[in-house]
Amino acid sequence: MKLLHAAPEARQDDEGAPFDVIIDSPYGSQSIDIEDSSTYSHFVFFAGGMGVTPLRAIARLHNECYFQKARVIHRLRFVWSVSDSESLQALMKIEDDRWISNPRAPYLPDVLLCPRTLNVSTETFLTEIYVTRGLVGSEIELDQQLGKCLLFHCRPDIEQILREMGREAVKQGKMRVAVVVSGPEAMSTEVIATCVMLPREMNLHFDVHTERFAF
């Protein structure tokens, strides 16, 4: 709130007037050990809005561990719901072909935008981005970059996504799926409720960690 009050005053007094901004870093630890490859090799990440920020970092780490350290990952599904195309465009602004010269480029967006990344169900990493609102005209521009993972004017079917991942885990002989959710309270509540309900009929566990934002 202090930042919101300070900004108008700075514009009125002097265009170049500086003011200090202090940003608190994340704290705490994850409630499930997603780095334990003997326990988890199947992952589902649900992000909503700015909740993509911590999950983007976690996805990047898993991508690096998989390709550079031979971490055993059978499947990682990244699901992001964003309300408008402007937020998505801001994230996707990268230098052309940066992924070619930087082997440590982040999974989202660099590796995802790489032409060699098909983003199909046979690949280990699969990303789905749901743009729930936004201008129709912006769809054309976004489709040129992200047509392989974009879905417009709809929301993810959380239960269906978890069911599909559960079936894949069982086929691989795994009895646990790691689920991380970061987003609005309604999304977190639905993910948790679904992860409690499904084990009763699927005979495996969905272990959930929730990221929360506080201001």
CSV table of C-alpha atoms in Angstrom, one decimal:
chain,number,residue,atom,x,y,z
A,1,MET,CA,0.0,0.0,0.0
A,2,LYS,CA,2.9,2.4,0.7
A,3,LEU,CA,4.1,1.9,-2.8
A,4,LEU,CA,0.7,2.8,-4.2
A,5,HIS,CA,0.6,6.0,-2.2
A,6,ALA,CA,4.1,7.0,-3.0
A,7,ALA,CA,3.8,6.6,-6.8
A,8,PRO,CA,1.3,9.5,-7.4
A,9,GLU,CA,3.3,11.8,-5.1
A,10,ALA,CA,6.5,11.1,-7.0
A,11,ARG,CA,4.8,12.0,-10.4
A,12,GLN,CA,3.5,15.3,-9.0
A,13,ASP,CA,6.6,16.5,-7.3
A,14,ASP,CA,9.4,15.4,-9.7
A,15,GLU,CA,9.4,13.0,-12.5
A,16,GLY,CA,12.8,11.6,-11.4
A,17,ALA,CA,12.0,11.5,-7.6
A,18,PRO,CA,13.3,8.2,-6.2
A,19,PHE,CA,11.8,6.2,-3.4
A,20,ASP,CA,12.8,3.0,-1.7
A,21,VAL,CA,11.0,-0.3,-2.3
A,22,ILE,CA,11.6,-3.3,-0.1
A,23,ILE,CA,10.5,-6.7,-1.4
A,24,ASP,CA,10.3,-9.7,1.0
A,25,SER,CA,11.6,-13.0,-0.4
A,26,PRO,CA,9.8,-16.3,-0.1
A,27,TYR,CA,10.3,-18.2,3.2
A,28,GLY,CA,9.3,-21.6,4.6
A,29,SER,CA,9.7,-25.0,3.0
A,30,GLN,CA,7.7,-27.4,0.9
A,31,SER,CA,5.4,-29.8,2.8
A,32,ILE,CA,6.3,-32.7,0.6
A,33,ASP,CA,9.8,-33.7,-0.5
A,34,ILE,CA,9.5,-33.3,-4.3
A,35,GLU,CA,13.2,-33.7,-4.7
A,36,ASP,CA,13.1,-37.3,-3.5
A,37,SER,CA,13.1,-39.2,-6.8
A,38,SER,CA,12.6,-42.6,-5.1
A,39,THR,CA,9.2,-41.3,-3.9
A,40,TYR,CA,8.0,-39.0,-6.7
A,41,SER,CA,8.5,-39.3,-10.5
A,42,HIS,CA,5.1,-37.9,-11.5
A,43,PHE,CA,4.2,-34.3,-10.9
A,44,VAL,CA,1.3,-31.9,-11.5
A,45,PHE,CA,1.8,-28.2,-11.0
A,46,PHE,CA,-1.3,-26.0,-10.9
A,47,ALA,CA,-0.7,-22.3,-11.1
A,48,GLY,CA,-3.3,-19.5,-11.1
A,49,GLY,CA,-2.4,-15.9,-12.1
A,50,MET,CA,0.7,-14.6,-10.3
A,51,GLY,CA,0.9,-18.0,-8.6
A,52,VAL,CA,3.0,-19.1,-11.6
A,53,THR,CA,6.0,-17.3,-10.1
A,54,PRO,CA,7.1,-20.0,-7.6
A,55,LEU,CA,6.0,-22.9,-9.8
A,56,ARG,CA,8.0,-21.6,-12.7
A,57,ALA,CA,11.1,-21.8,-10.5
A,58,ILE,CA,10.3,-25.3,-9.4
A,59,ALA,CA,9.6,-26.4,-13.0
A,60,ARG,CA,12.9,-24.9,-14.1
A,61,LEU,CA,14.8,-26.9,-11.3
A,62,HIS,CA,13.1,-30.1,-12.3
A,63,ASN,CA,13.8,-29.5,-16.0
A,64,GLU,CA,17.5,-28.9,-15.2
A,65,CYS,CA,17.8,-32.0,-13.0
A,66,TYR,CA,16.1,-34.1,-15.6
A,67,PHE,CA,18.3,-33.1,-18.6
A,68,GLN,CA,21.6,-32.3,-16.8
A,69,LYS,CA,21.6,-34.6,-13.8
A,70,ALA,CA,19.6,-37.6,-15.1
A,71,ARG,CA,16.9,-37.1,-12.4
A,72,VAL,CA,14.3,-39.8,-12.9
A,73,ILE,CA,11.1,-38.0,-13.9
A,74,HIS,CA,8.4,-40.0,-15.8
A,75,ARG,CA,6.0,-37.1,-16.1
A,76,LEU,CA,5.6,-33.4,-15.2
A,77,ARG,CA,2.4,-31.6,-16.2
A,78,PHE,CA,2.4,-27.8,-15.8
A,79,VAL,CA,-1.0,-26.2,-15.8
A,80,TRP,CA,-1.4,-22.4,-15.6
A,81,SER,CA,-4.6,-20.4,-15.7
A,82,VAL,CA,-4.2,-16.7,-16.5
A,83,SER,CA,-7.1,-14.3,-16.8
A,84,ASP,CA,-5.7,-12.1,-19.6
A,85,SER,CA,-3.3,-12.3,-22.5
A,86,GLU,CA,-1.3,-9.3,-21.3
A,87,SER,CA,0.1,-11.2,-18.3
A,88,LEU,CA,1.1,-14.0,-20.6
A,89,GLN,CA,2.8,-11.8,-23.1
A,90,ALA,CA,4.9,-10.2,-20.4
A,91,LEU,CA,6.2,-13.6,-19.3
A,92,MET,CA,6.9,-14.7,-22.9
A,93,LYS,CA,9.0,-11.7,-23.9
A,94,ILE,CA,12.4,-13.3,-24.5
A,95,GLU,CA,15.3,-12.8,-26.8
A,96,ASP,CA,15.1,-14.6,-30.1
A,97,ASP,CA,16.8,-18.0,-30.0
A,98,ARG,CA,18.2,-17.4,-26.5
A,99,TRP,CA,17.7,-21.1,-25.7
A,100,ILE,CA,20.3,-22.0,-28.4
A,101,SER,CA,23.2,-20.1,-26.7
A,102,ASN,CA,22.1,-20.8,-23.1
A,103,PRO,CA,21.9,-24.4,-22.1
A,104,ARG,CA,20.6,-23.3,-18.6
A,105,ALA,CA,17.7,-21.3,-20.0
A,106,PRO,CA,14.6,-21.6,-17.9
A,107,TYR,CA,11.9,-24.1,-19.0
A,108,LEU,CA,9.2,-21.5,-19.0
A,109,PRO,CA,9.3,-19.7,-21.4
A,110,ASP,CA,12.6,-20.5,-23.2
A,111,VAL,CA,12.7,-24.3,-23.4
A,112,LEU,CA,8.9,-24.4,-24.0
A,113,LEU,CA,9.3,-22.0,-27.0
A,114,CYS,CA,12.2,-24.0,-28.5
A,115,PRO,CA,11.1,-25.6,-31.8
A,116,ARG,CA,12.4,-28.9,-30.6
A,117,THR,CA,9.9,-28.9,-27.8
A,118,LEU,CA,6.8,-30.4,-29.3
A,119,ASN,CA,4.7,-30.2,-26.0
A,120,VAL,CA,2.9,-33.5,-26.7
A,121,SER,CA,1.7,-36.2,-24.4
A,122,THR,CA,4.7,-38.4,-25.2
A,123,GLU,CA,7.2,-35.9,-23.8
A,124,THR,CA,8.2,-35.9,-20.2
A,125,PHE,CA,7.2,-32.3,-19.7
A,126,LEU,CA,3.8,-31.1,-20.8
A,127,THR,CA,2.5,-27.5,-20.4
A,128,GLU,CA,-1.1,-26.3,-20.7
A,129,ILE,CA,-1.8,-22.5,-20.5
A,130,TYR,CA,-5.4,-21.5,-20.1
A,131,VAL,CA,-6.3,-17.9,-21.0
A,132,THR,CA,-9.7,-17.5,-19.4
A,133,ARG,CA,-10.3,-14.0,-20.6
A,134,GLY,CA,-8.7,-11.4,-22.9
A,135,LEU,CA,-9.1,-9.7,-26.3
A,136,VAL,CA,-9.8,-12.0,-29.2
A,137,GLY,CA,-7.3,-10.2,-31.4
A,138,SER,CA,-4.5,-11.0,-29.1
A,139,GLU,CA,-5.1,-14.8,-29.6
A,140,ILE,CA,-3.5,-14.6,-33.1
A,141,GLU,CA,-0.3,-13.1,-31.9
A,142,LEU,CA,0.0,-15.5,-28.9
A,143,ASP,CA,-0.8,-18.5,-31.1
A,144,GLN,CA,2.3,-17.9,-33.3
A,145,GLN,CA,4.5,-18.5,-30.2
A,146,LEU,CA,2.4,-20.8,-28.0
A,147,GLY,CA,-0.1,-22.5,-30.2
A,148,LYS,CA,1.2,-25.9,-28.9
A,149,CYS,CA,0.1,-25.2,-25.3
A,150,LEU,CA,-2.6,-22.5,-25.4
A,151,LEU,CA,-6.3,-23.0,-24.6
A,152,PHE,CA,-8.6,-19.9,-24.8
A,153,HIS,CA,-11.7,-19.0,-22.8
A,154,CYS,CA,-11.8,-22.1,-20.6
A,155,ARG,CA,-10.4,-23.4,-17.4
A,156,PRO,CA,-8.5,-26.6,-16.6
A,157,ASP,CA,-10.5,-29.7,-15.6
A,158,ILE,CA,-8.6,-30.4,-12.4
A,159,GLU,CA,-10.2,-33.8,-11.7
A,160,GLN,CA,-9.5,-35.1,-15.2
A,161,ILE,CA,-5.9,-33.9,-15.2
A,162,LEU,CA,-5.2,-35.6,-11.9
A,163,ARG,CA,-7.0,-38.8,-13.0
A,164,GLU,CA,-4.8,-39.0,-16.1
A,165,MET,CA,-1.6,-38.5,-14.1
A,166,GLY,CA,-2.8,-41.1,-11.6
A,167,ARG,CA,-3.3,-43.7,-14.3
A,168,GLU,CA,0.1,-42.9,-15.7
A,169,ALA,CA,1.7,-43.3,-12.3
A,170,VAL,CA,0.0,-46.7,-11.7
A,171,LYS,CA,1.2,-48.0,-15.1
A,172,GLN,CA,4.8,-47.1,-14.0
A,173,GLY,CA,4.3,-48.9,-10.7
A,174,LYS,CA,4.2,-45.7,-8.7
A,175,MET,CA,1.8,-45.2,-5.8
A,176,ARG,CA,2.3,-41.5,-5.3
A,177,VAL,CA,1.9,-38.3,-7.3
A,178,ALA,CA,3.3,-35.0,-6.2
A,179,VAL,CA,0.9,-32.1,-6.6
A,180,VAL,CA,1.9,-28.4,-6.1
A,181,VAL,CA,-0.7,-25.7,-6.3
A,182,SER,CA,-0.1,-21.9,-6.2
A,183,GLY,CA,-3.0,-19.6,-7.0
A,184,PRO,CA,-6.4,-18.3,-5.8
A,185,GLU,CA,-7.9,-19.9,-2.7
A,186,ALA,CA,-10.7,-21.4,-4.8
A,187,MET,CA,-8.2,-23.2,-7.0
A,188,SER,CA,-6.2,-24.5,-4.1
A,189,THR,CA,-9.4,-25.7,-2.3
A,190,GLU,CA,-10.6,-27.6,-5.4
A,191,VAL,CA,-7.2,-29.2,-6.0
A,192,ILE,CA,-6.9,-30.4,-2.3
A,193,ALA,CA,-10.5,-31.7,-2.3
A,194,THR,CA,-9.9,-33.7,-5.5
A,195,CYS,CA,-6.6,-35.1,-4.2
A,196,VAL,CA,-8.5,-36.3,-1.1
A,197,MET,CA,-11.3,-37.8,-3.1
A,198,LEU,CA,-9.5,-39.7,-5.9
A,199,PRO,CA,-7.3,-42.1,-3.8
A,200,ARG,CA,-10.5,-43.8,-2.6
A,201,GLU,CA,-11.1,-45.2,-6.1
A,202,MET,CA,-7.6,-45.1,-7.8
A,203,ASN,CA,-5.5,-46.9,-5.1
A,204,LEU,CA,-2.7,-44.3,-5.0
A,205,HIS,CA,-1.8,-41.2,-3.1
A,206,PHE,CA,-1.9,-37.5,-4.3
A,207,ASP,CA,0.4,-35.6,-2.0
A,208,VAL,CA,-0.3,-31.9,-2.1
A,209,HIS,CA,1.8,-28.8,-1.3
A,210,THR,CA,0.2,-25.4,-1.4
A,211,GLU,CA,2.0,-22.1,-2.0
A,212,ARG,CA,0.3,-19.1,-0.5
A,213,PHE,CA,0.8,-15.4,-1.0
A,214,ALA,CA,0.3,-12.9,1.9
A,215,PHE,CA,0.6,-9.1,1.7
